[in-house]
C-alpha positions as semicolon CSV with decimal commas, in nm:
position;residue;x (nm);y (nm);z (nm)
1;X;1,657;-8,861;7,984
2;X;1,681;-8,717;7,638
3;X;1,291;-8,738;7,609
4;X;1,258;-8,552;7,942
5;X;1,478;-8,268;7,829
6;X;1,300;-8,237;7,505
7;X;0,969;-8,209;7,700
8;X;1,104;-7,955;7,944
9;X;1,226;-7,739;7,673
10;X;0,895;-7,758;7,501
11;X;0,723;-7,656;7,821
12;X;0,946;-7,344;7,849
13;X;0,882;-7,238;7,487
14;X;0,500;-7,282;7,540
15;X;0,511;-7,079;7,862
16;X;0,701;-6,808;7,689
17;X;0,467;-6,791;7,402
18;X;0,179;-6,762;7,640
19;X;0,343;-6,486;7,832
20;X;0,418;-6,296;7,519
21;X;0,059;-6,330;7,400
22;X;-0,079;-6,223;7,723
23;X;0,159;-5,917;7,738
24;X;0,085;-5,803;7,383
25;X;-0,282;-5,889;7,379
26;X;-0,535;-5,680;7,201
27;X;-0,624;-5,434;7,467
28;X;-0,698;-5,118;7,294
29;X;-0,661;-4,905;7,598
30;X;-0,279;-4,963;7,586
31;X;-0,248;-4,719;7,289
32;X;0,010;-4,449;7,311
33;X;0,339;-4,580;7,195
34;X;0,297;-4,610;6,824
35;X;0,594;-4,814;6,716
36;X;0,517;-5,053;6,432
37;X;0,150;-5,085;6,512
38;X;-0,176;-4,938;6,396
39;X;-0,436;-4,707;6,548
40;X;-0,797;-4,735;6,431
41;X;-1,003;-4,418;6,412
42;X;-1,370;-4,357;6,324
43;X;-1,472;-4,067;6,125
44;X;-1,753;-3,956;5,892
45;X;-1,687;-4,041;5,535
46;X;-1,958;-3,818;5,379
47;X;-1,935;-3,483;5,550
48;X;-1,722;-3,229;5,355
49;X;-1,534;-2,996;5,593
50;X;-1,576;-3,237;5,880
51;X;-1,484;-3,593;5,763
52;X;-1,492;-3,703;5,405
53;X;-1,343;-3,980;5,200
54;X;-1,201;-3,856;4,877
55;X;-0,999;-3,985;4,583
56;X;-0,698;-3,821;4,736
57;X;-0,756;-3,961;5,084
58;X;-0,939;-3,843;5,387
59;X;-1,006;-3,474;5,471
60;X;-1,199;-3,249;5,707
61;X;-1,165;-3,076;6,051
62;X;-1,235;-3,404;6,253
63;X;-0,953;-3,572;6,024
64;X;-0,709;-3,303;6,119
65;X;-0,789;-3,334;6,473
66;X;-0,777;-3,711;6,475
67;X;-0,444;-3,713;6,288
68;X;-0,301;-3,464;6,533
69;X;-0,415;-3,674;6,834
70;X;-0,272;-3,977;6,678
71;X;0,064;-3,822;6,633
72;X;0,064;-3,728;7,005
73;X;-0,006;-4,079;7,088
74;X;0,296;-4,193;6,887
75;X;0,136;-4,278;6,543
76;X;0,237;-4,155;6,211
77;X;-0,047;-4,075;5,951
78;X;0,048;-4,407;5,759
79;X;-0,017;-4,601;6,090
80;X;-0,393;-4,472;6,105
81;X;-0,662;-4,703;5,998
82;X;-0,979;-4,486;5,908
83;X;-1,313;-4,653;5,956
84;X;-1,655;-4,507;5,865
85;X;-1,845;-4,432;6,184
86;X;-2,211;-4,358;6,082
87;X;-2,412;-4,176;6,367
88;X;-2,620;-4,478;6,458
89;X;-2,321;-4,708;6,499
90;X;-2,076;-4,505;6,705
91;X;-2,150;-4,644;7,043
92;X;-2,152;-4,991;6,923
93;X;-1,822;-4,955;6,745
94;X;-1,653;-4,833;7,056
95;X;-1,815;-5,092;7,285
96;X;-1,707;-5,374;7,055
97;X;-1,353;-5,235;7,007
98;X;-1,388;-5,187;6,636
99;X;-1,206;-4,854;6,670
100;X;-0,966;-4,693;6,937
101;X;-1,155;-4,368;6,928
102;X;-1,417;-4,169;6,716
103;X;-1,403;-3,822;6,594
104;X;-1,719;-3,777;6,384
105;X;-1,921;-3,457;6,475
106;X;-1,995;-3,654;6,789
107;X;-2,200;-3,433;7,024
108;X;-2,150;-3,508;7,396
109;X;-2,496;-3,592;7,553
110;X;-2,590;-3,748;7,884
111;X;-2,751;-4,041;7,714
112;X;-2,425;-4,113;7,520
113;X;-2,210;-4,068;7,821
114;X;-2,393;-4,351;7,985
115;X;-2,256;-4,584;7,703
116;X;-1,912;-4,433;7,628
117;X;-1,663;-4,183;7,749
118;X;-1,558;-3,848;7,584
119;X;-1,250;-3,655;7,566
120;X;-1,290;-3,287;7,496
121;X;-1,488;-3,110;7,387
122;X;-1,281;-2,979;7,099
123;X;-1,535;-2,780;6,911
124;X;-1,859;-2,595;7,010
125;X;-2,096;-2,601;6,731
126;X;-2,455;-2,468;6,704
127;X;-2,759;-2,571;6,524
128;X;-2,802;-2,321;6,237
129;X;-2,958;-2,285;5,895
130;X;-2,801;-2,254;5,553
131;X;-2,966;-2,001;5,317
132;X;-2,907;-1,886;4,966
133;X;-2,673;-1,598;4,963
134;X;-2,929;-1,364;4,806
135;X;-3,202;-1,441;5,060
136;X;-3,282;-1,149;5,274
137;X;-3,626;-1,262;5,403
138;X;-3,486;-1,491;5,675
139;X;-3,315;-1,306;5,937
140;X;-3,429;-1,502;6,244
141;X;-3,561;-1,838;6,337
142;X;-3,918;-1,703;6,342
143;X;-3,892;-1,612;5,978
144;X;-3,884;-1,989;5,900
145;X;-4,263;-1,999;5,955
146;X;-4,432;-2,105;5,624
147;X;-4,091;-2,167;5,477
148;X;-3,978;-2,500;5,346
149;X;-3,712;-2,633;5,593
150;X;-3,500;-2,920;5,486
151;X;-3,293;-3,182;5,693
152;X;-3,193;-3,542;5,629
153;X;-3,429;-3,830;5,689
154;X;-3,398;-3,937;6,052
155;X;-3,242;-3,616;6,177
156;X;-3,414;-3,427;6,466
157;X;-3,282;-3,089;6,366
158;X;-3,572;-2,968;6,148
159;X;-3,822;-3,093;6,412
160;X;-3,643;-2,905;6,684
161;X;-3,702;-2,590;6,491
162;X;-4,068;-2,659;6,434
163;X;-4,122;-2,761;6,787
164;X;-3,951;-2,474;6,965
165;X;-3,909;-2,166;6,716
166;X;-4,113;-2,185;6,401
167;X;-4,430;-2,408;6,435
168;X;-4,560;-2,340;6,097
169;X;-4,224;-2,441;5,920
170;X;-4,290;-2,676;5,643
171;X;-4,057;-2,977;5,701
172;X;-3,893;-3,142;5,404
173;X;-3,695;-3,455;5,449
174;X;-3,436;-3,548;5,188
175;X;-3,207;-3,851;5,198
176;X;-2,881;-3,656;5,219
177;X;-2,747;-3,316;5,294
178;X;-2,632;-3,292;4,927
179;X;-2,983;-3,338;4,808
180;X;-3,092;-3,068;5,053
181;X;-2,830;-2,838;4,900
182;X;-2,948;-2,906;4,548
183;X;-3,306;-2,824;4,655
184;X;-3,176;-2,509;4,825
185;X;-2,987;-2,404;4,511
186;X;-3,298;-2,461;4,290
187;X;-3,529;-2,299;4,542
188;X;-3,734;-2,620;4,597
189;X;-3,655;-2,540;4,962
190;X;-3,581;-2,218;5,148
191;X;-3,338;-2,330;5,425
192;X;-3,130;-2,634;5,533
193;X;-3,072;-2,705;5,905
194;X;-2,823;-2,901;6,110
195;X;-2,492;-2,810;6,294
196;X;-2,334;-2,490;6,164
197;X;-2,002;-2,669;6,139
198;X;-2,151;-2,922;5,903
199;X;-2,331;-2,648;5,698
200;X;-2,008;-2,459;5,682
201;X;-1,824;-2,761;5,542
202;X;-2,075;-2,817;5,268
203;X;-2,085;-2,444;5,176
204;X;-1,712;-2,440;5,169
205;X;-1,697;-2,666;4,862
206;X;-1,562;-2,508;4,550
207;X;-1,881;-2,563;4,346
208;X;-2,101;-2,373;4,599
209;X;-1,855;-2,089;4,677
210;X;-2,051;-1,772;4,706
211;X;-2,398;-1,943;4,669
212;X;-2,491;-2,001;5,040
213;X;-2,465;-1,820;5,370
214;X;-2,514;-1,928;5,738
215;X;-2,796;-1,769;5,930
216;X;-2,587;-1,738;6,244
217;X;-2,890;-1,823;6,460
218;X;-2,713;-2,041;6,722
219;X;-3,021;-2,248;6,811
220;X;-2,841;-2,503;7,016
221;X;-2,519;-2,601;7,162
222;X;-2,336;-2,896;7,021
223;X;-2,028;-2,996;7,211
224;X;-1,818;-3,208;6,991
225;X;-1,613;-3,466;7,172
226;X;-1,385;-3,772;7,089
227;X;-1,550;-4,091;7,191
228;X;-1,360;-4,375;7,350
229;X;-1,459;-4,693;7,521
230;X;-1,602;-4,680;7,870
231;X;-1,315;-4,664;8,126
232;X;-1,040;-4,629;7,866
233;X;-0,717;-4,453;7,964
234;X;-0,706;-4,304;7,622
235;X;-0,932;-4,022;7,751
236;X;-0,679;-3,857;7,953
237;X;-0,409;-3,895;7,683
238;X;-0,639;-3,748;7,418
239;X;-0,745;-3,442;7,648
240;X;-0,371;-3,373;7,681
241;X;-0,326;-3,382;7,307
242;X;-0,619;-3,155;7,247
243;X;-0,482;-2,897;7,490
244;X;-0,151;-2,900;7,298
245;X;-0,330;-2,869;6,967
246;X;-0,501;-2,544;7,084
247;X;-0,179;-2,393;7,255
248;X;0,039;-2,457;6,960
249;X;-0,204;-2,297;6,707
250;X;-0,283;-2,610;6,515
251;X;-0,649;-2,614;6,619
252;X;-0,722;-2,261;6,477
253;X;-0,529;-2,348;6,157
254;X;-0,763;-2,653;6,112
255;X;-1,070;-2,439;6,166
256;X;-0,960;-2,181;5,911
257;X;-0,851;-2,444;5,649
258;X;-1,174;-2,643;5,668
259;X;-1,457;-2,387;5,742
260;X;-1,299;-2,055;5,640
261;X;-1,435;-2,039;5,286
262;X;-1,787;-2,038;5,415
263;X;-1,744;-1,741;5,646
264;X;-1,788;-1,964;5,960
265;X;-1,761;-1,766;6,268
266;X;-1,639;-2,021;6,503
267;X;-1,651;-2,023;6,883
268;X;-1,310;-2,001;7,070
269;X;-1,161;-2,349;7,138
270;X;-1,362;-2,490;7,434
271;X;-1,169;-2,585;7,752
272;X;-1,155;-2,959;7,831
273;X;-1,462;-3,061;8,030
274;X;-1,646;-2,743;7,972
275;X;-1,980;-2,866;7,817
276;X;-2,216;-2,600;7,725
277;X;-2,588;-2,689;7,782
């Protein structure tokens, strides 16, 4: 009889343990209560003004947006686990569940929407060029003909300009945007092209203050969204948080803080679901 009682008690304990494990689980879509847990967010580590890892921590517009969203989901800043999300890895990281969401200058495209879901958009950026502040020769995309145009290796930005706007532009591929900036400063190249928000972030750095300017050409529309796993209920929660960030003034404050020094003329905050082609 004693043996039976012990065995029955053990069975109850085991059943309870299985039940707790099943309820707690590791399903990342259940985020939103905070508590004593963590939330994992993917950002860029190497884009000043957007997402950058610094000796003091993490900084940039995407970091501010992600921190605000996490707060609305119930997570304090010290409950956020930041993970580097390189452009080529973003869909895979979401599909594998490596992160709960990604805010990393992540443009919403039909191809990406087949693999992941997007909340937002939360910023409308445009492909543009960065020029030396004293350059008065380049006033329109066509003026890039015969000019040395830089972008990072593997980017399609410079090729887009050559294909559609300035067929005689001389493409120069550098390994990083920082290398392009050095070349621009030293007059080894004439212009650097990528999203205007990224360009503004670099130009806003203290060491480059007053040295560069944005062309303001608005050559494409880049709708930045927050990526989540396909079918995740986080999408609706993040959309609500983004709307609140705009309505309470935090969104504009983050834009001014991160891009203001470069004279970035940002678009108004986009409405959720309004994707400009």
